[in-house]
Short mmCIF file of C-alpha atoms and ligand atoms in Angstrom, two decimals:
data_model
loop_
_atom_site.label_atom_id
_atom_site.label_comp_id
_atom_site.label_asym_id
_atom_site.label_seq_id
_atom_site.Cartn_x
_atom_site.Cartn_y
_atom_site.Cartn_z
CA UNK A 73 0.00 0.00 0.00
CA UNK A 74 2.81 2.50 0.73
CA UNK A 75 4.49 2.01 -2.81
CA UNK A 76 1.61 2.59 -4.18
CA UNK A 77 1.46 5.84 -2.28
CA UNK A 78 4.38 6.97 -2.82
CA UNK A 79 4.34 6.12 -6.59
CA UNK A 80 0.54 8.15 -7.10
CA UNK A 81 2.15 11.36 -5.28
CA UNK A 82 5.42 11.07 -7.66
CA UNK A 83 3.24 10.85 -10.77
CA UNK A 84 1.28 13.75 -9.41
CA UNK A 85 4.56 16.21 -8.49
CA UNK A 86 6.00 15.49 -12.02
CA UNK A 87 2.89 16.21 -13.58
CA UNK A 88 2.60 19.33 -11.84
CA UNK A 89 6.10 19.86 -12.47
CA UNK A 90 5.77 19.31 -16.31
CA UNK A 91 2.88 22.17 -16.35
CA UNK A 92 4.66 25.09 -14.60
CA UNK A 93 4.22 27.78 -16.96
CA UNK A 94 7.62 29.36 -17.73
CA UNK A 95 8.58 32.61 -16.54
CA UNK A 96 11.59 32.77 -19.20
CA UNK A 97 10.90 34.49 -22.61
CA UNK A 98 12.72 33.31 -25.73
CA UNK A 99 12.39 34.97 -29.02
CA UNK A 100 12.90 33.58 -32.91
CA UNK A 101 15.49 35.73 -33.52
CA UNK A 102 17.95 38.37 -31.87
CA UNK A 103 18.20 41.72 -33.52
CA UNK A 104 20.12 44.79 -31.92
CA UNK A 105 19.14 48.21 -33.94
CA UNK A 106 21.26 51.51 -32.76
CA UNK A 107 19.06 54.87 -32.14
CA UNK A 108 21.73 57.82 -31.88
CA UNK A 109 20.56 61.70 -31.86
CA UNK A 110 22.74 64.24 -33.52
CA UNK A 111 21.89 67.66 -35.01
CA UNK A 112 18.37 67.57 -34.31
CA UNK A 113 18.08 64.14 -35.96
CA UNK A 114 17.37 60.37 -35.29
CA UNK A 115 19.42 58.30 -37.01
CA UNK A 116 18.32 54.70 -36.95
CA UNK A 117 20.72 51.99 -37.53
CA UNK A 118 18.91 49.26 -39.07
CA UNK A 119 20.53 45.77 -39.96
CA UNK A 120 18.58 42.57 -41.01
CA UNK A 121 20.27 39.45 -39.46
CA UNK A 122 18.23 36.99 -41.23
CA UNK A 123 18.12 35.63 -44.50
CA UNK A 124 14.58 36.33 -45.19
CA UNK A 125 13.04 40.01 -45.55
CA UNK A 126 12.39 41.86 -42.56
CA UNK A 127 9.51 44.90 -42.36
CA UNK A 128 10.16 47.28 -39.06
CA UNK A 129 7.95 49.79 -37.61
CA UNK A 130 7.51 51.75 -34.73
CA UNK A 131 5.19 51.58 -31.98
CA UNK A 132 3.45 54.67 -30.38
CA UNK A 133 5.50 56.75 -28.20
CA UNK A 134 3.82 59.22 -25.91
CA UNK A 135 7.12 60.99 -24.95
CA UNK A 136 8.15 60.99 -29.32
CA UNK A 137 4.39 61.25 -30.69
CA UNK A 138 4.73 61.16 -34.42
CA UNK A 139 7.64 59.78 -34.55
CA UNK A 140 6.01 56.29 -35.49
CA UNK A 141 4.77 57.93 -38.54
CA UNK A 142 7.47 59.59 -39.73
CA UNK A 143 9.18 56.54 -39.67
CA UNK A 144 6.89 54.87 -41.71
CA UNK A 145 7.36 50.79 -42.39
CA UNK A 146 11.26 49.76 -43.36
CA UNK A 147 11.38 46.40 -45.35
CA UNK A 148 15.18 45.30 -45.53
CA UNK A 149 16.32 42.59 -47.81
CA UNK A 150 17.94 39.57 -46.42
CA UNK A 151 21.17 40.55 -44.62
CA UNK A 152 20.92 44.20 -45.64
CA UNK A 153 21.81 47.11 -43.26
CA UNK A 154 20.63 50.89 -43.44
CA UNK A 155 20.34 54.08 -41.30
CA UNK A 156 17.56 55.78 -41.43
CA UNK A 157 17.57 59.68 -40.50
CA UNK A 158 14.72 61.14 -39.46
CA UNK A 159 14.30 65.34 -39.01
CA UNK A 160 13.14 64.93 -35.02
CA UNK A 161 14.27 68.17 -32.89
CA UNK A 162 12.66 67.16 -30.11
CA UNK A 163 13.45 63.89 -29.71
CA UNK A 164 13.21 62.30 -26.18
CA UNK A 165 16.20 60.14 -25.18
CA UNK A 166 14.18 58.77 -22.27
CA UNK A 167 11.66 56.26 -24.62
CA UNK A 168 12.62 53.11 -24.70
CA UNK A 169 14.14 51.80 -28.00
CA UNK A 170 11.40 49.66 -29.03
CA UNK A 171 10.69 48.11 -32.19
CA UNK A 172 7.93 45.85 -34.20
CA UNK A 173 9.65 43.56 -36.55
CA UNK A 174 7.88 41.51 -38.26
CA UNK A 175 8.85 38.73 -41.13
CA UNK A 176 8.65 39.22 -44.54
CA UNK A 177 7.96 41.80 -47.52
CA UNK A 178 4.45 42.13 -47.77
CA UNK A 179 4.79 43.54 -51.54
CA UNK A 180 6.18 40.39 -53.01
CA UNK A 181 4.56 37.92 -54.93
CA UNK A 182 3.86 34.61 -53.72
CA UNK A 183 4.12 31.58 -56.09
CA UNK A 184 2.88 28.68 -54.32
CA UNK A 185 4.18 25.08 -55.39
CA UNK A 186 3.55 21.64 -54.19
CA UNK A 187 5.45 21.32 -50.93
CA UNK A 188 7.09 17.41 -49.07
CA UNK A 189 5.60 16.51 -45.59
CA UNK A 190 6.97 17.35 -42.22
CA UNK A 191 8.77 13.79 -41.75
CA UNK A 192 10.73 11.61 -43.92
CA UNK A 193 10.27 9.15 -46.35
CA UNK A 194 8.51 6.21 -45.77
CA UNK A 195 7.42 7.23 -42.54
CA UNK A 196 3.31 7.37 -41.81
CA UNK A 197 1.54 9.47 -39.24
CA UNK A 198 -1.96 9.83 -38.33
CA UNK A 199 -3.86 13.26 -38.99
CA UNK A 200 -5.01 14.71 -35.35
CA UNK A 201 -6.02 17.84 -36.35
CA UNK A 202 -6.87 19.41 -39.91
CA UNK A 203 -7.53 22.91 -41.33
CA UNK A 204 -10.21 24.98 -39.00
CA UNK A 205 -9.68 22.06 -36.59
CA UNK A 206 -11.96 23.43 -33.49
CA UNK A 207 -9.24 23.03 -30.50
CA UNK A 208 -6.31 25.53 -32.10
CA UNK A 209 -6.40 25.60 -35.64
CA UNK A 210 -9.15 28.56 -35.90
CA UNK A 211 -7.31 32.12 -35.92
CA UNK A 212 -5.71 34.09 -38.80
CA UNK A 213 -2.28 32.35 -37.43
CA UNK A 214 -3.17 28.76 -37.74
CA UNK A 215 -5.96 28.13 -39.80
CA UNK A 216 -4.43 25.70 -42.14
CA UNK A 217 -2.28 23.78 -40.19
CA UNK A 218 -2.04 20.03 -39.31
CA UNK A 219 -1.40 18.26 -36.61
CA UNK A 220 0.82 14.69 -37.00
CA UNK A 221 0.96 12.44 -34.52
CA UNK A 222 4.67 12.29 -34.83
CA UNK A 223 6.15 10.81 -31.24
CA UNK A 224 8.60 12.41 -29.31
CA UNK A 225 11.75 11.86 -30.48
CA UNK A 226 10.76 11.61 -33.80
CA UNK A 227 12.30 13.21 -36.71
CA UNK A 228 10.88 16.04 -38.29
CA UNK A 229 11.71 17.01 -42.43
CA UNK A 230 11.84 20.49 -44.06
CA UNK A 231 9.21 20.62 -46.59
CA UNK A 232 11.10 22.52 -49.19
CA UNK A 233 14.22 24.47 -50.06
CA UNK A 234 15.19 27.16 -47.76
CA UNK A 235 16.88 29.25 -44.64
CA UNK A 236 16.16 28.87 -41.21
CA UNK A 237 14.67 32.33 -40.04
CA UNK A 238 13.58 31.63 -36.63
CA UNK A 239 14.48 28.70 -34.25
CA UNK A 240 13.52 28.34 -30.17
CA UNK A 241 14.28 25.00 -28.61
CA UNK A 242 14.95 25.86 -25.08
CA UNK A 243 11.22 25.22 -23.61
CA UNK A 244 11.10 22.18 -21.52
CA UNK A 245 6.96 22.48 -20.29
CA UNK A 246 3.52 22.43 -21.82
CA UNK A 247 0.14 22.75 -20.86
CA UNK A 248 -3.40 24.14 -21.85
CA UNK A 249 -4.29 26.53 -19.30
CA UNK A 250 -5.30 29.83 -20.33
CA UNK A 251 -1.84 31.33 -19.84
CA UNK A 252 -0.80 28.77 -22.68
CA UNK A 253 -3.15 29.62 -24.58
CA UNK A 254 -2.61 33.78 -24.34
CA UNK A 255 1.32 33.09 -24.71
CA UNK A 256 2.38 29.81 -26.85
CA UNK A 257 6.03 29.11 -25.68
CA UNK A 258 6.28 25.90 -27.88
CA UNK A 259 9.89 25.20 -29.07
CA UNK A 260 9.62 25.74 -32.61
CA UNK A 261 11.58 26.16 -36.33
CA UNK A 262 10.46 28.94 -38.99
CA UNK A 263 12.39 28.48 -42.83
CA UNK A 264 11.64 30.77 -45.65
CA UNK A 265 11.61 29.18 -49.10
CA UNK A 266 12.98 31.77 -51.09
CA UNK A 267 11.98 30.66 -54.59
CA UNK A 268 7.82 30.56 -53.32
CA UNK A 269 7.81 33.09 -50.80
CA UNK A 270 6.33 31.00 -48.28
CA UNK A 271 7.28 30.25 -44.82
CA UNK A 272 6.61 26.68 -43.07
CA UNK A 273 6.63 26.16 -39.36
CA UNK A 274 7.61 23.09 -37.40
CA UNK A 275 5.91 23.22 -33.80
CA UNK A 276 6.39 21.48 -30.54
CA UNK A 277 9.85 20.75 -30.61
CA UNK A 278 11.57 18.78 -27.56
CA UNK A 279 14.03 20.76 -25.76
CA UNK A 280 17.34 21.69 -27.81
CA UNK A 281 15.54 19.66 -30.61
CA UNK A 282 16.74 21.88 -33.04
CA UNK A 283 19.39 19.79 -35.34
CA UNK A 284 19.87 23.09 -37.50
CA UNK A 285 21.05 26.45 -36.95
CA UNK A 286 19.97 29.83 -37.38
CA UNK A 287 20.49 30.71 -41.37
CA UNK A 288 21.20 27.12 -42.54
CA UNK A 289 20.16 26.48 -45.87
CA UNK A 290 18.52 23.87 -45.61
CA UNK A 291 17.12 20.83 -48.40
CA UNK A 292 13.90 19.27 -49.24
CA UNK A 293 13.68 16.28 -46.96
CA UNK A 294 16.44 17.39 -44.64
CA UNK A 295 15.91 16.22 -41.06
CA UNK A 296 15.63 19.75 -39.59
CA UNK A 297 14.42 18.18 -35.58
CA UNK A 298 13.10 16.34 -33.46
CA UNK A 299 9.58 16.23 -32.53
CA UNK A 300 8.24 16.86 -28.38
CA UNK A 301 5.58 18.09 -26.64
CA UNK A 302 6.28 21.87 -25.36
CA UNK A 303 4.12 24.82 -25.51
CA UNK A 304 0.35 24.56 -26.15
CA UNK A 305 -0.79 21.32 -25.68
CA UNK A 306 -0.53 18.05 -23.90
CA UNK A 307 -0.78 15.33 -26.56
CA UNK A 308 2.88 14.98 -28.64
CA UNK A 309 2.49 15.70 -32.18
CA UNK A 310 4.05 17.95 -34.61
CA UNK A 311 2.34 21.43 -35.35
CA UNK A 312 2.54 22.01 -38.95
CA UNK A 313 1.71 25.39 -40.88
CA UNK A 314 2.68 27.56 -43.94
CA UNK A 315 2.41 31.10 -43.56
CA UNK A 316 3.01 34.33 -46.04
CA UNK A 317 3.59 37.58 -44.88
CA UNK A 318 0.79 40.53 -44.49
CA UNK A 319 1.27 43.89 -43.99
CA UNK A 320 -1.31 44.17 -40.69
CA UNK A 321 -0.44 41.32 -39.06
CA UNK A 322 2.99 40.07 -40.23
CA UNK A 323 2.67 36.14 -41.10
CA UNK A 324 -0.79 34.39 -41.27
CA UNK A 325 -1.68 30.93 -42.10
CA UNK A 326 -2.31 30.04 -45.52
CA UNK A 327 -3.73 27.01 -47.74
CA UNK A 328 -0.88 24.90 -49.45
CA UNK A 329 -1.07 21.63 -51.24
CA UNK A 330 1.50 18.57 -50.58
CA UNK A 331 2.86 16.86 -53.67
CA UNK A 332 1.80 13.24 -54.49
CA UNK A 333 -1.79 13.97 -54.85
CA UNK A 334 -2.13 14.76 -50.90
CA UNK A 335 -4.78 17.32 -50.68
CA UNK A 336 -4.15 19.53 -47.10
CA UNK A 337 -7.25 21.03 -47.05
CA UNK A 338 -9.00 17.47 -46.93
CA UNK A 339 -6.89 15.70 -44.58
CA UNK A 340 -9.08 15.16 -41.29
CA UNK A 341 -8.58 13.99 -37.86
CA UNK A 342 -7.77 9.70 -38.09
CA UNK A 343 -6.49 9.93 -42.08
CA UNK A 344 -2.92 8.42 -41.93
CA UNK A 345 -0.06 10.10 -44.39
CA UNK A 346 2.32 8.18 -45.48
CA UNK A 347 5.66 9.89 -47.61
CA UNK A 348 6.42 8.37 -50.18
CA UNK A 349 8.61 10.43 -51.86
CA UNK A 350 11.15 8.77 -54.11
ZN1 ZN B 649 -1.87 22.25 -34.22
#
């Protein structure tokens, strides 16, 4: 009777344990913009670290009110660099140096092609969740993504040619509290497919499950991670999801069709997917 005790309450404290919502903050990217003041002017020194276009704006500032508008929205080209001078005599030293940055150039054209699945060849996965599934596949954001029932540990594949633009992998909980829900922090992998436009993300990755870097190039079918269970949820499974980029509301989730006759927007909670890519 006491082992059974003791083994309930250590299934319950490592549950608990599992669910602690982290306090820690990590971010896709690092960028570090220089605001200097000289001769009645802002100068804004602007560089783009990723290789993927960046747009920049400026939130509102009480103590600099305009400012935001004068600066208007920046779109840098992968890797570039720029200072921007703005006419400011007034400017107030005190404001934070805040920015919005948000991926990609809203102006360009998106060619969509047929994309590979999330995992490699050979390998089969059950559908959990489709397009407009009900439990988190229903906002501008994630509308058309799919859920795999990839395991943890499992490998996940880059769907098509391209350079990693945003990588976190250093979340070890996950839950579905509201706190989740308000703030994802899921471990996860953006790449931008230069020759399409279009951006895929890889979601739920274990901790340091990243086998890539920030700005890899990566290819088709490249093993890119491996699959966990952080952030959002409490089932494992791999959050899939194309996005292109929107002026408003930087990247949003958009319809995409996977080669060998598998239709996305059809795919339904119990289908299985198998790749059979050659
Ligand atoms: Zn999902």
């Amino acid at each position: 009777m006491k082992k059974i005790i003791i083994l309930v309450l250590t299934i319950i404290s490592s549950c608990t344990s599992l669910k602690e919502f982290p306090k820690e903050q990590y971010y896709s990217f690092i960028y570090n913009f220089d605001r200097t003041f000289k001769n009645d002017s802002v100068y804004f020194h602007l560089k783009n670290p990723l290789m993927c276009p960046i747009n920049i704006q400026l939130p509102k500032d009480s103590l600099n009110s305009n400012l935001d508008i004068l600066f208007g929205k920046i779109t840098l080209c992968k890797l570039q660099d720029t200072i921007i001078n703005i006419s400011f005599p007034n400017f107030s030293t005190t404001s934070k140096e805040k920015y919005i940055v948000k991926y990609g150039d809203p102006k360009r054209e998106i060619t969509k092609n047929k994309i590979g699945l999330p995992f490699p060849k050979g390998r089969k996965y059950k559908i959990i969740q489709g397009f407009n599934g009900k439990f988190s596949h229903n906002s501008a954001t994630s509308k058309n993504a799919i859920d795999f029932s990839l395991k943890i540990g499992d490998t996940i594949a880059s769907v098509d040619d391209g350079y990693v633009v945003g990588l976190i992998e250093k979340y070890k909980e996950f839950g579905t509290s509201k706190e989740w829900k308000e703030i994802d922090k899921s471990n996860y992998i953006t790449i931008y497919h230069p020759q399409s436009g279009l951006y895929s993300q890889y979601v739920h990755l274990n901790y340091n499950g990243a086998i890539i870097e920030l700005g890899d190039y990566i290819q088709k079918g490249q093993p890119i991670g491996i699959s966990g269970m952080t952030g959002y949820t409490t089932v494992e499974h791999l959050h899939f999801n194309v996005k292109i980029p929107t002026d408003r509301y930087g990247l949003i989730s958009t319809e995409y069709e996977f080669e060998n006759g598998i239709k996305a927007d059809k795919l339904k909670k119990g289908d299985v997917v198998k790749n059979i890519t050659q």
